[in-house]
Tab-separated table of C-alpha atoms and ligand atoms in Angstrom:
chain	number	residue	atom	x	y	z
M	1	MET	CA	132.963	44.439	-2.561
M	2	SER	CA	133.088	46.621	-5.646
M	3	ASN	CA	130.306	48.569	-7.231
M	4	GLU	CA	129.752	45.814	-9.958
M	5	GLU	CA	129.121	43.172	-7.280
M	6	ALA	CA	126.858	45.289	-5.053
M	7	GLU	CA	123.370	44.599	-4.772
M	8	PRO	CA	121.027	47.329	-6.369
M	9	SER	CA	120.139	48.343	-2.595
M	10	GLU	CA	123.475	48.838	-1.468
M	11	ILE	CA	124.236	51.391	-4.285
M	12	ASP	CA	121.160	53.349	-4.319
M	13	THR	CA	121.480	54.930	-1.122
M	14	CYS	CA	124.422	56.844	0.454
M	15	HIS	CA	123.255	56.630	4.252
M	16	VAL	CA	125.536	54.940	6.687
M	17	SER	CA	123.474	53.088	9.308
M	18	VAL	CA	124.249	54.290	12.823
M	19	MET	CA	125.295	51.853	15.718
M	20	PRO	CA	124.376	48.736	13.550
M	21	ASP	CA	126.427	46.255	15.738
M	22	GLU	CA	124.177	47.262	18.879
M	23	VAL	CA	120.881	47.428	16.910
M	24	VAL	CA	121.556	43.666	15.812
M	25	TYR	CA	122.778	42.774	19.395
M	26	TRP	CA	119.630	44.007	21.010
M	27	VAL	CA	117.129	42.441	18.717
M	28	ALA	CA	118.765	39.033	18.066
M	29	SER	CA	121.771	37.973	20.294
M	30	PRO	CA	121.053	35.182	22.302
M	31	GLU	CA	122.103	36.806	25.373
M	32	VAL	CA	118.968	39.041	25.041
M	33	ALA	CA	116.869	37.102	23.139
M	34	PRO	CA	116.643	33.614	24.215
M	35	THR	CA	114.024	32.556	21.586
M	36	PRO	CA	115.365	33.699	18.082
M	37	PRO	CA	113.216	36.619	16.803
M	38	LYS	CA	111.078	35.895	13.831
M	39	ILE	CA	109.159	38.957	13.261
M	40	VAL	CA	111.011	42.352	13.332
M	41	ILE	CA	109.728	45.842	12.506
M	42	ASP	CA	112.085	48.460	11.133
M	43	GLY	CA	109.960	51.596	11.677
M	44	THR	CA	112.431	53.882	9.759
M	45	TYR	CA	113.464	51.822	6.915
M	46	GLY	CA	115.316	54.733	5.231
M	47	GLY	CA	118.386	53.231	3.294
M	48	GLY	CA	117.447	49.782	4.590
M	49	GLY	CA	120.749	49.286	6.309
M	50	HIS	CA	119.511	48.051	9.703
M	51	SER	CA	116.981	45.732	7.706
M	52	ARG	CA	119.748	44.044	5.852
M	53	LEU	CA	121.745	43.388	9.134
M	54	LEU	CA	118.307	42.177	10.695
M	55	LEU	CA	117.520	39.701	7.922
M	56	GLU	CA	120.956	38.413	8.207
M	57	ALA	CA	120.532	37.938	11.939
M	58	ILE	CA	117.167	36.313	12.036
M	59	SER	CA	116.605	32.708	10.650
M	60	GLY	CA	114.068	30.291	9.380
M	61	ALA	CA	111.769	30.581	6.183
M	62	ASP	CA	108.902	32.113	8.255
M	63	ALA	CA	111.072	34.856	9.658
M	64	ARG	CA	110.284	38.419	8.329
M	65	VAL	CA	111.431	42.022	8.610
M	66	ILE	CA	108.608	44.613	8.298
M	67	GLY	CA	109.821	47.939	7.173
M	68	LEU	CA	107.960	51.215	7.499
M	69	ASP	CA	108.891	54.729	5.955
M	70	ARG	CA	106.943	57.780	5.576
M	71	ASP	CA	109.023	58.887	2.716
M	72	PRO	CA	107.494	57.971	-0.857
M	73	ALA	CA	110.973	58.118	-2.450
M	74	VAL	CA	111.810	55.273	0.002
M	75	SER	CA	109.136	52.644	-0.975
M	76	ALA	CA	109.666	53.566	-4.592
M	77	ARG	CA	113.280	52.768	-4.437
M	78	VAL	CA	112.686	49.214	-2.558
M	79	GLU	CA	110.058	48.609	-5.302
M	80	SER	CA	112.456	49.014	-7.788
M	81	GLU	CA	115.152	46.910	-6.185
M	82	SER	CA	115.395	43.231	-6.076
M	83	HIS	CA	115.740	42.191	-2.172
M	84	ASP	CA	115.126	39.429	0.132
M	85	PRO	CA	111.689	37.767	-0.177
M	86	ARG	CA	111.534	37.970	3.841
M	87	LEU	CA	111.327	41.880	3.585
M	88	THR	CA	108.275	44.027	3.015
M	89	VAL	CA	108.329	47.811	3.229
M	90	PHE	CA	105.351	49.799	3.667
M	91	LEU	CA	104.677	53.514	2.857
M	92	ALA	CA	103.504	54.434	6.287
M	93	SER	CA	104.463	56.101	9.481
M	94	TYR	CA	105.792	53.607	12.203
M	95	GLU	CA	102.824	54.505	14.503
M	96	GLN	CA	100.826	52.428	11.993
M	97	ALA	CA	102.752	49.202	12.894
M	98	ALA	CA	99.924	47.365	13.990
M	99	LYS	CA	98.191	47.690	10.668
M	100	ALA	CA	101.379	46.479	9.044
M	101	LEU	CA	101.262	43.522	11.249
M	102	GLU	CA	97.455	42.740	10.292
M	103	GLN	CA	98.626	42.296	6.660
M	104	PHE	CA	100.606	39.289	7.639
M	105	ASP	CA	97.919	38.066	10.127
M	106	LEU	CA	99.954	38.755	12.914
M	107	THR	CA	99.360	40.828	16.105
M	108	SER	CA	102.670	41.350	17.634
M	109	ALA	CA	106.410	41.370	16.676
M	110	ASP	CA	109.484	40.140	18.512
M	111	ALA	CA	111.352	43.570	18.254
M	112	MET	CA	110.956	46.906	16.878
M	113	VAL	CA	113.767	49.326	15.736
M	114	LEU	CA	113.400	53.061	15.410
M	115	ASP	CA	116.447	55.260	14.060
M	116	LEU	CA	114.902	58.557	14.308
M	117	GLY	CA	115.273	61.749	12.221
M	118	LEU	CA	116.168	61.720	8.540
M	119	SER	CA	118.500	59.936	6.228
M	120	SER	CA	121.611	61.311	4.294
M	121	ASP	CA	119.606	60.614	1.122
M	122	GLN	CA	116.886	63.129	2.173
M	123	LEU	CA	119.622	65.501	3.535
M	124	ALA	CA	121.188	65.426	0.212
M	125	ASP	CA	117.949	66.024	-2.049
M	126	ARG	CA	117.634	69.602	-2.841
M	127	GLU	CA	113.793	69.388	-3.539
M	128	ARG	CA	113.300	68.465	0.159
M	129	GLY	CA	114.685	71.600	2.081
M	130	PHE	CA	116.158	69.706	4.949
M	131	SER	CA	119.734	71.165	4.473
M	132	TYR	CA	120.331	74.580	5.308
M	133	THR	CA	123.401	74.456	3.146
M	134	VAL	CA	121.274	73.354	-0.199
M	135	ASP	CA	119.140	76.064	-1.450
M	136	GLY	CA	115.612	74.775	-2.593
M	137	PRO	CA	111.978	74.945	-1.750
M	138	LEU	CA	111.315	75.208	1.997
M	139	ASP	CA	109.523	71.918	2.282
M	140	LEU	CA	111.062	69.764	5.228
M	141	ARG	CA	108.287	66.945	5.087
M	142	PHE	CA	109.279	63.437	5.338
M	143	ASP	CA	105.791	62.640	3.098
M	144	PRO	CA	105.634	65.553	0.526
M	145	GLU	CA	102.396	64.140	-0.518
M	146	ASN	CA	100.596	64.909	2.952
M	147	GLY	CA	100.410	67.701	5.190
M	148	VAL	CA	101.898	71.223	4.359
M	149	PRO	CA	105.299	72.469	3.508
M	150	ALA	CA	107.381	74.316	6.103
M	151	SER	CA	106.687	77.427	3.887
M	152	ARG	CA	103.150	77.121	4.177
M	153	TRP	CA	103.221	76.034	7.934
M	154	LEU	CA	105.154	79.468	8.559
M	155	ALA	CA	102.393	81.398	6.667
M	156	GLN	CA	99.486	79.908	8.554
M	157	HIS	CA	100.888	80.439	12.049
M	158	ASP	CA	101.084	83.729	13.926
M	159	GLU	CA	104.218	85.307	15.298
M	160	LYS	CA	104.014	83.945	18.898
M	161	GLN	CA	103.160	80.082	17.534
M	162	ILE	CA	106.126	80.546	15.333
M	163	ALA	CA	108.198	81.790	18.081
M	164	ASP	CA	106.955	78.963	20.631
M	165	ALA	CA	107.634	76.332	17.969
M	166	ILE	CA	111.360	77.360	17.326
M	167	TYR	CA	111.968	77.731	21.137
M	168	GLN	CA	110.070	74.372	22.101
M	169	TYR	CA	111.343	72.036	19.230
M	170	GLY	CA	114.743	73.910	18.525
M	171	GLU	CA	115.810	75.185	22.031
M	172	GLU	CA	116.626	78.273	20.161
M	173	ARG	CA	117.135	81.064	22.587
M	174	PHE	CA	116.707	83.732	19.850
M	175	SER	CA	113.301	82.398	18.616
M	176	ARG	CA	111.384	85.572	19.242
M	177	ARG	CA	113.676	87.629	17.141
M	178	ILE	CA	113.481	84.919	14.277
M	179	ALA	CA	109.793	84.696	14.559
M	180	ARG	CA	109.401	88.527	14.318
M	181	ALA	CA	111.635	88.789	11.397
M	182	ILE	CA	109.771	85.930	9.525
M	183	VAL	CA	106.421	87.795	10.153
M	184	ALA	CA	107.585	91.133	9.114
M	185	LYS	CA	109.051	89.647	5.752
M	186	GLN	CA	105.500	88.066	5.218
M	187	ARG	CA	103.811	91.422	6.142
M	188	GLU	CA	105.665	92.846	3.133
M	189	ARG	CA	104.080	90.112	1.065
M	190	GLN	CA	107.165	88.186	0.902
M	191	PRO	CA	106.456	84.717	1.999
M	192	ILE	CA	109.317	82.683	3.068
M	193	SER	CA	109.290	79.923	0.113
M	194	THR	CA	113.041	78.781	0.036
M	195	VAL	CA	115.773	77.555	2.163
M	196	ASN	CA	118.327	80.414	1.632
M	197	GLU	CA	115.535	82.989	2.720
M	198	LEU	CA	114.978	81.432	6.091
M	199	VAL	CA	118.665	81.057	6.482
M	200	GLU	CA	119.314	84.678	5.715
M	201	ILE	CA	116.853	85.533	8.445
M	202	CYS	CA	118.491	83.084	11.047
M	203	ARG	CA	121.953	84.715	10.051
M	204	ARG	CA	120.518	88.128	10.883
M	205	CYS	CA	118.817	87.020	14.408
M	206	VAL	CA	121.237	84.503	15.671
M	207	PRO	CA	124.667	85.717	16.952
M	208	ARG	CA	127.382	83.330	15.994
M	209	SER	CA	128.431	80.828	18.552
M	210	ARG	CA	131.673	81.454	20.356
M	211	ASN	CA	133.592	78.637	18.469
M	212	HIS	CA	131.300	78.913	15.449
M	213	ASP	CA	130.462	75.279	15.891
M	214	ILE	CA	126.651	75.450	15.300
M	215	HIS	CA	125.142	77.113	12.065
M	216	PRO	CA	122.878	79.970	13.009
M	217	ALA	CA	120.006	78.156	11.279
M	218	THR	CA	120.305	74.690	12.764
M	219	ARG	CA	117.996	74.910	15.647
M	220	THR	CA	115.433	76.619	13.463
M	221	PHE	CA	115.220	73.951	10.626
M	222	GLN	CA	115.237	71.321	13.313
M	223	ALA	CA	112.261	72.730	15.101
M	224	LEU	CA	110.383	73.524	11.717
M	225	ARG	CA	111.057	69.761	10.823
M	226	ILE	CA	109.737	68.575	13.910
M	227	ALA	CA	106.521	70.804	13.898
M	228	VAL	CA	105.607	70.042	10.051
M	229	ASN	CA	106.117	66.325	10.542
M	230	ASP	CA	104.670	66.082	14.061
M	231	GLU	CA	107.535	64.008	15.202
M	232	LEU	CA	107.289	64.219	18.648
M	233	GLY	CA	103.550	63.549	18.685
M	234	ILE	CA	103.951	60.451	16.518
M	235	LEU	CA	106.837	59.088	18.911
M	236	GLU	CA	104.796	59.750	22.160
M	237	ARG	CA	101.848	58.030	20.528
M	238	THR	CA	104.020	54.871	19.388
M	239	LEU	CA	105.534	54.486	22.590
M	240	ARG	CA	101.986	54.614	24.347
M	241	ASP	CA	100.712	52.011	21.744
M	242	ALA	CA	103.614	49.540	21.152
M	243	PRO	CA	103.316	47.376	24.263
M	244	ASP	CA	99.952	46.199	22.334
M	245	TRP	CA	102.023	45.000	19.447
M	246	ILE	CA	105.332	43.890	21.045
M	247	ALA	CA	105.169	40.315	22.201
M	248	PRO	CA	106.000	39.698	25.970
M	249	GLY	CA	109.908	39.704	25.938
M	250	GLY	CA	110.294	41.377	22.819
M	251	ARG	CA	112.582	44.405	22.712
M	252	MET	CA	111.878	48.154	21.504
M	253	VAL	CA	115.186	49.642	20.292
M	254	ILE	CA	115.230	53.482	19.587
M	255	ILE	CA	118.083	55.579	18.515
M	256	SER	CA	117.631	59.258	18.967
M	257	PHE	CA	119.591	62.244	17.839
M	258	HIS	CA	118.515	65.210	19.947
M	259	SER	CA	117.652	65.569	23.744
M	260	LEU	CA	113.771	66.173	22.910
M	261	GLU	CA	113.425	62.654	21.452
M	262	ASP	CA	115.693	61.062	24.067
M	263	ARG	CA	113.587	62.542	26.891
M	264	ILE	CA	110.215	61.234	25.440
M	265	VAL	CA	111.977	57.703	24.873
M	266	LYS	CA	113.518	57.561	28.494
M	267	ASN	CA	110.373	58.803	30.289
M	268	ALA	CA	108.068	56.604	28.645
M	269	PHE	CA	110.250	53.455	29.004
M	270	ARG	CA	110.488	54.531	32.694
M	271	ASP	CA	106.905	55.390	33.643
M	272	ASP	CA	105.176	52.531	31.951
M	273	ASP	CA	105.015	49.313	33.911
M	274	ARG	CA	104.781	47.194	30.752
M	275	TRP	CA	108.232	48.134	29.711
M	276	GLU	CA	111.626	46.806	31.456
M	277	VAL	CA	114.441	49.031	30.879
M	278	LEU	CA	117.427	47.169	29.556
M	279	THR	CA	119.792	50.012	29.055
M	280	LYS	CA	119.832	52.417	32.268
M	281	LYS	CA	121.830	55.001	30.557
M	282	PRO	CA	121.581	55.453	26.711
M	283	LEU	CA	124.582	53.781	24.896
M	284	ARG	CA	126.414	55.832	22.593
M	285	PRO	CA	128.542	55.189	19.433
M	286	THR	CA	131.978	54.281	19.694
M	287	GLU	CA	134.837	56.674	18.881
M	288	SER	CA	135.667	54.735	15.748
M	289	GLU	CA	132.189	54.894	14.539
M	290	VAL	CA	131.888	58.578	15.377
M	291	ALA	CA	135.257	59.030	13.138
M	292	HIS	CA	133.774	57.026	10.395
M	293	ASN	CA	130.379	58.325	10.403
M	294	ALA	CA	130.104	61.897	11.872
M	295	ARG	CA	126.105	61.478	11.653
M	296	SER	CA	126.507	59.195	14.443
M	297	ARG	CA	127.937	61.554	16.936
M	298	SER	CA	124.915	62.559	18.797
M	299	ALA	CA	123.086	59.136	18.608
M	300	LYS	CA	121.765	57.723	21.907
M	301	LEU	CA	120.198	54.163	21.983
M	302	ARG	CA	117.734	52.961	24.443
M	303	VAL	CA	116.279	49.326	24.746
M	304	ALA	CA	113.273	48.356	26.835
M	305	ARG	CA	111.770	44.664	27.171
M	306	ARG	CA	108.116	44.024	26.739
M	307	ARG	CA	107.289	42.608	30.193
U	401	SAM	C1	117.692	57.929	9.935
U	401	SAM	S1	116.768	57.364	8.736
U	401	SAM	C2	116.753	55.667	8.932
U	401	SAM	C3	117.939	55.145	8.432
U	401	SAM	C4	117.875	53.482	8.350
U	401	SAM	N1	117.826	53.002	9.636
U	401	SAM	C5	119.044	52.842	7.562
U	401	SAM	O1	119.762	52.059	8.401
U	401	SAM	O2	119.374	52.962	6.675
U	401	SAM	C6	115.059	57.768	9.182
U	401	SAM	C7	114.064	57.533	8.279
U	401	SAM	O3	112.948	57.478	9.012
U	401	SAM	C8	111.935	58.054	8.291
U	401	SAM	N2	110.727	58.511	9.020
U	401	SAM	C9	110.753	59.739	9.517
U	401	SAM	N3	109.693	59.598	10.409
U	401	SAM	C10	108.933	58.584	10.219
U	401	SAM	C11	107.793	57.849	10.746
U	401	SAM	N4	106.954	58.630	11.515
U	401	SAM	N5	107.362	56.668	10.131
U	401	SAM	C12	108.112	56.034	9.559
U	401	SAM	N6	109.487	56.747	8.788
U	401	SAM	C13	109.771	57.753	9.382
U	401	SAM	C14	112.526	58.981	7.385
U	401	SAM	O4	111.753	59.316	6.057
U	401	SAM	C15	113.615	58.336	6.902
U	401	SAM	O5	113.889	57.858	5.817
């Protein structure tokens, strides 16, 4: 399809959806869903790629995809686009899914998809601070209208709290060294307010990995993003509450991108009797997908069915 022919929604985003065929299979294939799904929640709408495929996969005028995203830029983009009338996107965290269903006098969905982390559009936006390769304000919030930016988060926490977060959420061995350097700079009345300032500290504190495959700032940026957005807390609470809003037989399909998220999903599915695990081991993208979409390389997809 050329650009002139493309729907506006297809050209306004550069994000390539991860494991698209697998998501559609677990939501809508007759092998998994003997009754065709009507109500599907896309909890992390992003570029809308999964939602578009899900809209194609569900049928009937009463079928509906409810999208949620915490990023106001996402909801603003959706409002400016023409799209399928069976799609509604709310500016809200996916843990608010029950409230979104209420808007349609519904109490449950037939499936929910979560594609965790951030989109390529967010990574490319220099005002957001998500990429350590692009200088800009050190913000790292999915929703810049709420909460505190990472720069202020660093100013509000002491050395031990910063080190613990970088260790726990980034699995960074040099967390104490990094936290010490951050606090020392702040003591000199030099708050860390930009991406480059933090990258510089990470470069000084983290020895280069042997094959140079991991940038010294990767783990610290991941940790701060998780802390500032309470990503793991939201995921845990959602997995605890979702059985209340997924209909019996309905599926929860989750793509995660690092071991902390994947562990939470795996344990929640395993330990809660209301879920039946459909993927004993996480599914991984095919080699051909990874070759075409590098972002997919660390993806793990798990599915559970509401008993
Ligand atoms: C990887 S992208 C999703 C891409 C999307 N599946 C697609 O195919 O275009 C993740 C999205 O989740 C959003 N997000 C992160 N945490 C969220 C939360 N708690 N609730 C809702 N959206 C969230 C981000 O703002 C981002 O747009």
